[in-house]
Amino acid sequence: MFQNDAELRPTGGFLTAYATMKITKGKIESGISQDIYTLDAGFKRKVPAPDPIKKYLPLVYTWNLRDMNLSPDFKSSMDTFTGYMSEVPGAPDFDALIAIDTQVPVRILEVLGPIGVPGYGGKFSAEIDPRCDCPQVIYELENIITRPTYEIREGRKSILGPLMNSMLANMMGSPKAKWAEFFNIFTESIKQKHLLMYFRDSNKQNAVEVLGAGGRINDYDGDYLHVSDTNFAGAKSNMFVTQEVEQVVNIGEDGKISKKLTLTYKNPRPGDNCNLEAGQLCLNGLLRDWQRIYVPKGSVLKSAKGFEVDMTTTEDLGKTVFEGFFTLAPQSVKKLEIEYEVPAGLVSGDYRLLIQKQPGTKEIKTTLTLNGGKPKVYQINSDQEIVLPQ
């Protein structure tokens, strides 16, 4: 399953396309490759859209398969997605679902070099393309998949299967000296949540979660933070957006934690012509971000600035969730400030914080200041536990 991280969703990206393969005694046999819209066309049940889609995704009133990865917990999202997908006539039966974002093929092509894909002409590479200042393979995928066209959509997103097959063939034919690099790509992609796995068999699913490839929202007995951003009709703007996080933490004598969380989003690139009639490739437009901030259960919101709606408080996955919405235009900066209190009892001795990275995101600069001390800077590219003496 291909998740387009340029259009960020809670589990890593917009569910764009999928390809099937059968593995028997180590032998890989290619199957079908389809656009997610082909699956949606066969999904006849009219499931009412969840409230966030009704509020923030214009003119969408039913819940489509392509929008069912709303939970930041990958297993929860895939339970929902696969449950409804099974109602589609001819939907693929499977034992395991492996989700990747654009970072995986880019990393592989950095090792392989340019490769051809039968039926699609030219070469695909990880070299920077000046048309987007991004890897050429990403530009070509977006160009094939998302450029407005009056032609029939069928088959436009079926490139995923041929591309993966070509990469696999080139990897298998590579000198053994490169195999260690491919293994490192696999392990780093799991650690950094660019590759997630979901198994129907509970024992295999448990093994995947132990490996750290399950994309789960974890229980934790200290302070906790997970920021989940959802791009609702905001073009492919996440390709150009950077994020920085600043946390100022003060622990009172009663053990309560007072926090100020500042999130800064920047999009330095000029916008594209996203008028459908222009027929141009719309990558950078107005980002429309439904945001949820997961914190320890029982936390209380004190104030919120920078959002375009009043922030609300809910509960999900054993956490308290602060929910809001904001927009970010090309060549602009958005700063969000949230102040809240975390219940007493989470700090005994050292201050402990678990930050869980959102799948599909790149490295995020995070600054943490504890009790007025010297700020400490972390580069978060995976889940990370931070332990500091008070």
XYZ file of C-alpha atoms in Angstrom:
390
model
C 0.000 0.000 0.000
C 1.434 3.349 -1.048
C 0.877 6.233 1.385
C 1.629 9.587 -0.197
C 3.396 11.550 2.538
C 3.241 14.685 0.378
C -0.457 14.645 1.354
C 0.027 13.729 4.998
C -2.529 11.608 6.815
C -2.415 10.161 10.368
C -0.760 6.848 9.394
C 1.754 8.408 7.008
C -0.009 9.658 3.900
C -2.997 9.561 1.596
C -3.848 5.982 0.607
C -3.009 6.273 -3.067
C -2.584 2.855 -4.650
C -1.731 -0.740 -3.912
C 0.017 -3.696 -5.484
C -0.188 -7.376 -4.577
C 2.496 -10.013 -4.558
C 2.701 -13.637 -3.506
C 5.754 -15.000 -1.709
C 6.216 -18.777 -1.764
C 9.389 -20.264 -0.270
C 11.244 -17.033 -0.946
C 10.012 -16.730 -4.535
C 8.161 -13.495 -5.301
C 5.289 -13.531 -7.774
C 3.758 -10.217 -8.874
C 0.008 -9.714 -8.761
C -2.253 -6.785 -9.577
C -1.593 -3.064 -9.178
C -4.486 -0.636 -8.840
C -5.531 2.898 -8.051
C -7.292 3.254 -4.668
C -10.156 4.900 -6.565
C -10.771 1.576 -8.317
C -11.391 0.000 -4.919
C -13.612 2.896 -3.909
C -15.679 2.498 -7.081
C -16.591 -1.005 -5.932
C -17.424 0.061 -2.382
C -21.180 0.515 -2.596
C -22.133 1.003 1.026
C -22.774 4.650 1.883
C -21.090 5.052 5.250
C -21.646 8.543 6.695
C -18.409 10.490 6.846
C -16.920 11.067 10.319
C -17.308 14.597 11.660
C -13.739 15.760 10.813
C -14.283 14.895 7.144
C -17.642 16.685 7.133
C -16.040 19.748 8.706
C -12.754 20.000 6.845
C -12.857 17.964 3.617
C -15.038 19.968 1.222
C -18.046 18.289 -0.441
C -17.314 14.819 0.964
C -20.332 13.361 2.747
C -19.593 9.625 2.794
C -16.608 7.734 4.139
C -14.449 6.495 1.273
C -11.879 3.733 1.636
C -9.123 6.180 0.699
C -9.940 8.300 3.766
C -10.161 5.510 6.337
C -6.708 5.897 7.872
C -7.903 8.580 10.281
C -6.635 6.902 13.438
C -2.961 7.600 14.175
C -2.768 4.006 15.409
C -1.924 2.056 12.246
C -3.571 -1.177 13.366
C -6.784 0.636 14.282
C -6.865 2.353 10.891
C -6.125 -0.859 8.990
C -8.752 -2.781 10.987
C -11.264 -0.226 9.732
C -9.909 -0.079 6.180
C -9.631 -3.839 5.619
C -12.990 -4.491 7.264
C -14.786 -2.276 4.760
C -12.515 -3.278 1.875
C -13.645 -6.892 2.282
C -17.108 -5.779 1.116
C -15.739 -4.823 -2.316
C -16.325 -7.561 -4.931
C -12.980 -8.927 -6.085
C -11.002 -7.115 -3.393
C -7.640 -8.789 -2.789
C -7.372 -11.340 -0.016
C -4.109 -11.049 1.885
C -2.119 -12.223 4.880
C -0.092 -9.058 5.378
C -0.325 -5.410 4.399
C 2.900 -3.426 4.045
C 2.554 0.346 3.798
C 5.350 2.528 2.431
C 5.666 6.231 1.724
C 7.802 8.028 -0.865
C 10.918 7.921 1.307
C 11.315 4.164 0.770
C 11.684 4.183 -3.047
C 13.880 7.284 -2.794
C 16.271 5.539 -0.395
C 16.376 2.429 -2.586
C 17.064 4.467 -5.730
C 19.882 6.306 -3.948
C 21.643 2.938 -3.826
C 20.496 1.519 -7.171
C 20.860 4.629 -9.287
C 18.403 5.405 -12.135
C 16.181 2.516 -13.247
C 13.630 1.992 -15.988
C 10.012 0.924 -15.462
C 8.423 -1.016 -18.346
C 5.522 0.848 -19.881
C 6.350 4.231 -18.381
C 9.364 5.384 -20.434
C 12.417 7.243 -19.221
C 14.255 6.628 -15.980
C 13.300 7.010 -12.341
C 15.974 8.252 -9.950
C 16.641 9.868 -6.580
C 18.421 12.827 -8.185
C 17.017 16.244 -7.268
C 14.592 17.571 -9.879
C 14.643 21.399 -10.172
C 10.935 21.432 -11.044
C 10.140 20.646 -7.406
C 13.531 20.629 -5.650
C 12.637 17.072 -4.714
C 13.807 13.623 -5.879
C 12.946 13.046 -9.546
C 11.028 9.845 -8.755
C 8.672 11.803 -6.501
C 8.012 14.431 -9.170
C 7.330 11.768 -11.790
C 5.021 9.815 -9.489
C 3.054 12.961 -8.650
C 2.979 13.947 -12.326
C 1.591 10.570 -13.368
C -0.816 10.274 -10.470
C -2.182 13.742 -9.746
C -1.886 16.020 -12.794
C -5.411 16.996 -13.927
C -6.428 15.202 -17.113
C -9.514 14.757 -19.233
C -8.458 11.198 -19.919
C -9.930 8.275 -18.015
C -8.266 7.899 -14.610
C -8.065 4.086 -14.841
C -4.493 2.886 -14.586
C -2.867 6.202 -13.708
C -1.887 5.020 -10.247
C -1.107 1.470 -11.293
C 2.529 2.551 -11.673
C 3.146 1.441 -8.084
C 3.302 -2.260 -8.981
C 5.638 -1.910 -11.987
C 7.900 0.485 -10.055
C 8.159 -1.860 -7.069
C 8.725 -4.862 -9.349
C 11.498 -3.034 -11.193
C 13.167 -1.994 -7.941
C 12.939 -5.539 -6.552
C 14.427 -6.987 -9.745
C 17.290 -4.497 -9.668
C 17.894 -5.124 -5.973
C 18.021 -8.898 -6.482
C 20.460 -8.400 -9.347
C 22.722 -6.064 -7.385
C 26.171 -7.097 -6.152
C 26.053 -8.718 -2.733
C 28.121 -5.824 -1.413
C 24.989 -3.648 -1.692
C 22.678 -6.011 0.179
C 23.778 -4.617 3.542
C 22.698 -1.160 2.342
C 19.261 -2.475 1.364
C 18.918 -4.161 4.758
C 19.793 -0.876 6.468
C 17.155 0.911 4.393
C 14.596 -1.659 5.521
C 15.467 -1.361 9.224
C 15.768 2.440 9.190
C 12.474 2.784 7.297
C 10.776 0.759 10.025
C 12.408 2.748 12.824
C 11.528 6.076 11.190
C 7.977 4.904 10.341
C 8.238 5.104 6.580
C 7.424 1.380 6.409
C 4.601 -0.124 8.478
C 3.228 -3.663 8.662
C -0.171 -5.140 9.456
C -0.913 -8.864 9.776
C -4.271 -10.574 10.121
C -2.689 -13.374 12.144
C -2.490 -12.177 15.765
C 0.815 -13.910 16.520
C 2.483 -12.369 13.483
C 0.945 -8.997 14.331
C 2.384 -9.204 17.842
C 5.809 -10.014 16.374
C 5.597 -6.996 14.063
C 4.758 -4.755 17.003
C 7.715 -6.079 18.996
C 9.866 -5.246 15.960
C 8.498 -1.690 16.075
C 6.852 -1.900 12.648
C 3.229 -1.833 13.801
C 2.737 1.934 13.959
C 0.970 1.687 17.316
C 0.159 4.479 19.756
C 1.845 3.233 22.927
C 0.830 3.287 26.564
C 3.292 5.215 28.713
C 3.448 6.083 32.408
C 5.259 9.412 32.048
C 4.678 12.588 30.039
C 3.686 11.950 26.425
C 3.362 13.785 23.109
C 2.164 12.780 19.666
C 1.218 15.409 17.076
C -1.016 14.082 14.300
C -1.433 16.291 11.213
C -4.024 15.507 8.541
C -3.908 17.238 5.157
C -7.512 17.660 4.006
C -7.567 18.981 0.404
C -4.293 20.858 0.816
C -2.579 19.701 -2.401
C 0.799 17.994 -1.867
C 2.029 20.811 0.330
C 3.562 18.570 2.984
C 6.389 17.985 0.512
C 7.569 21.533 1.225
C 6.445 22.132 4.819
C 8.864 21.923 7.743
C 7.886 21.664 11.382
C 9.623 22.636 14.618
C 8.471 21.837 18.150
C 9.286 23.699 21.345
C 8.234 22.408 24.769
C 8.603 24.444 27.948
C 7.954 22.254 30.985
C 7.591 23.326 34.602
C 6.964 20.833 37.389
C 5.287 22.195 40.532
C 5.794 21.055 44.102
C 2.482 19.200 43.847
C 3.834 17.170 40.915
C 1.626 18.835 38.311
C 3.283 19.522 34.976
C 2.565 22.866 33.311
C 3.488 22.888 29.644
C 3.679 25.376 26.826
C 3.865 23.713 23.435
C 4.806 25.803 20.403
C 4.504 24.303 16.925
C 5.988 26.253 14.015
C 5.172 25.313 10.421
C 7.009 26.886 7.474
C 6.384 26.656 3.734
C 9.089 28.679 1.937
C 8.202 27.647 -1.631
C 6.000 29.654 -4.057
C 2.577 28.188 -4.718
C 1.566 26.367 -7.889
C -1.362 27.163 -10.164
C -3.930 24.793 -8.667
C -6.796 25.867 -10.915
C -8.114 22.627 -12.431
C -8.762 24.340 -15.760
C -5.064 25.210 -16.016
C -4.250 21.506 -16.132
C -0.955 22.069 -14.335
C 0.631 19.924 -11.665
C -0.590 21.243 -8.320
C 1.951 20.338 -5.678
C 2.153 23.395 -3.439
C -1.108 25.000 -2.409
C -2.943 26.068 0.725
C -2.328 23.438 3.401
C -5.540 22.636 5.300
C -4.487 20.830 8.469
C -6.766 19.015 10.905
C -4.510 18.634 13.898
C -4.734 16.442 16.984
C -2.290 16.621 19.877
C -2.158 13.464 22.001
C -1.100 14.027 25.630
C -1.440 12.076 28.906
C -5.003 11.207 29.858
C -6.521 13.760 32.194
C -4.530 16.711 30.848
C -6.386 20.035 30.879
C -6.177 22.632 28.099
C -5.562 26.161 29.389
C -5.178 28.159 26.163
C -4.629 27.792 22.434
C -3.499 30.364 19.862
C -3.066 30.300 16.089
C -5.928 27.970 15.197
C -8.857 28.890 12.961
C -11.424 27.100 15.123
C -11.782 26.773 18.873
C -9.660 23.882 20.095
C -11.671 21.019 21.599
C -10.728 18.269 24.058
C -11.598 14.607 23.492
C -10.220 11.190 24.432
C -8.798 8.541 22.100
C -6.464 5.560 22.431
C -6.063 6.091 26.164
C -4.928 9.709 25.724
C -6.418 13.154 26.063
C -6.576 14.796 22.640
C -6.543 18.515 21.824
C -8.077 19.018 18.395
C -7.894 22.051 16.112
C -7.582 23.221 12.501
C -5.294 25.672 10.723
C -4.205 26.659 7.218
C -0.740 27.452 5.890
C -0.255 29.296 2.606
C 2.833 28.930 0.405
C 5.682 31.247 1.422
C 4.332 31.717 4.927
C 4.829 30.690 8.552
C 2.243 29.520 11.077
C 2.921 29.436 14.816
C 0.601 27.525 17.135
C 0.788 27.860 20.917
C -0.918 25.517 23.361
C -0.740 25.685 27.135
C -1.974 22.796 29.252
C -1.543 20.954 32.528
C -0.619 17.299 32.882
C -1.997 15.437 35.936
C 0.184 14.955 38.996
C 1.621 11.520 39.595
C 3.458 11.103 36.290
C 6.769 12.370 37.648
C 8.648 10.496 40.352
C 12.331 11.268 40.277
C 13.517 12.001 36.744
C 11.256 13.711 34.219
C 10.345 11.198 31.513
C 8.780 12.068 28.161
C 7.858 9.808 25.261
C 7.577 11.521 21.879
C 5.944 9.381 19.207
C 6.712 10.526 15.680
C 3.943 10.624 13.085
C 4.545 8.155 10.237
C 5.466 9.818 6.950
C 7.092 12.865 8.524
C 10.724 13.823 8.170
C 13.106 14.743 10.985
C 11.641 17.353 13.349
C 13.750 19.735 15.428
C 12.456 19.628 18.997
C 13.564 21.925 21.816
C 12.815 21.043 25.440
C 13.268 23.368 28.419
C 12.723 21.878 31.892
C 12.118 24.034 34.982
C 13.822 27.087 33.485
C 17.033 25.243 32.687
C 19.121 25.278 29.540
C 17.123 24.298 26.415
C 18.029 20.915 24.997
C 17.671 20.243 21.271
C 16.690 16.886 19.771
C 16.282 15.790 16.165
C 13.241 13.516 16.220
C 13.144 11.032 13.334
C 11.691 8.106 15.304
C 9.891 7.457 18.577
C 12.127 8.751 21.341
C 12.066 8.616 25.133
C 13.702 11.578 26.859
C 14.800 11.306 30.495
C 16.043 14.399 32.357
C 16.881 14.950 36.035
C 14.750 17.581 37.727
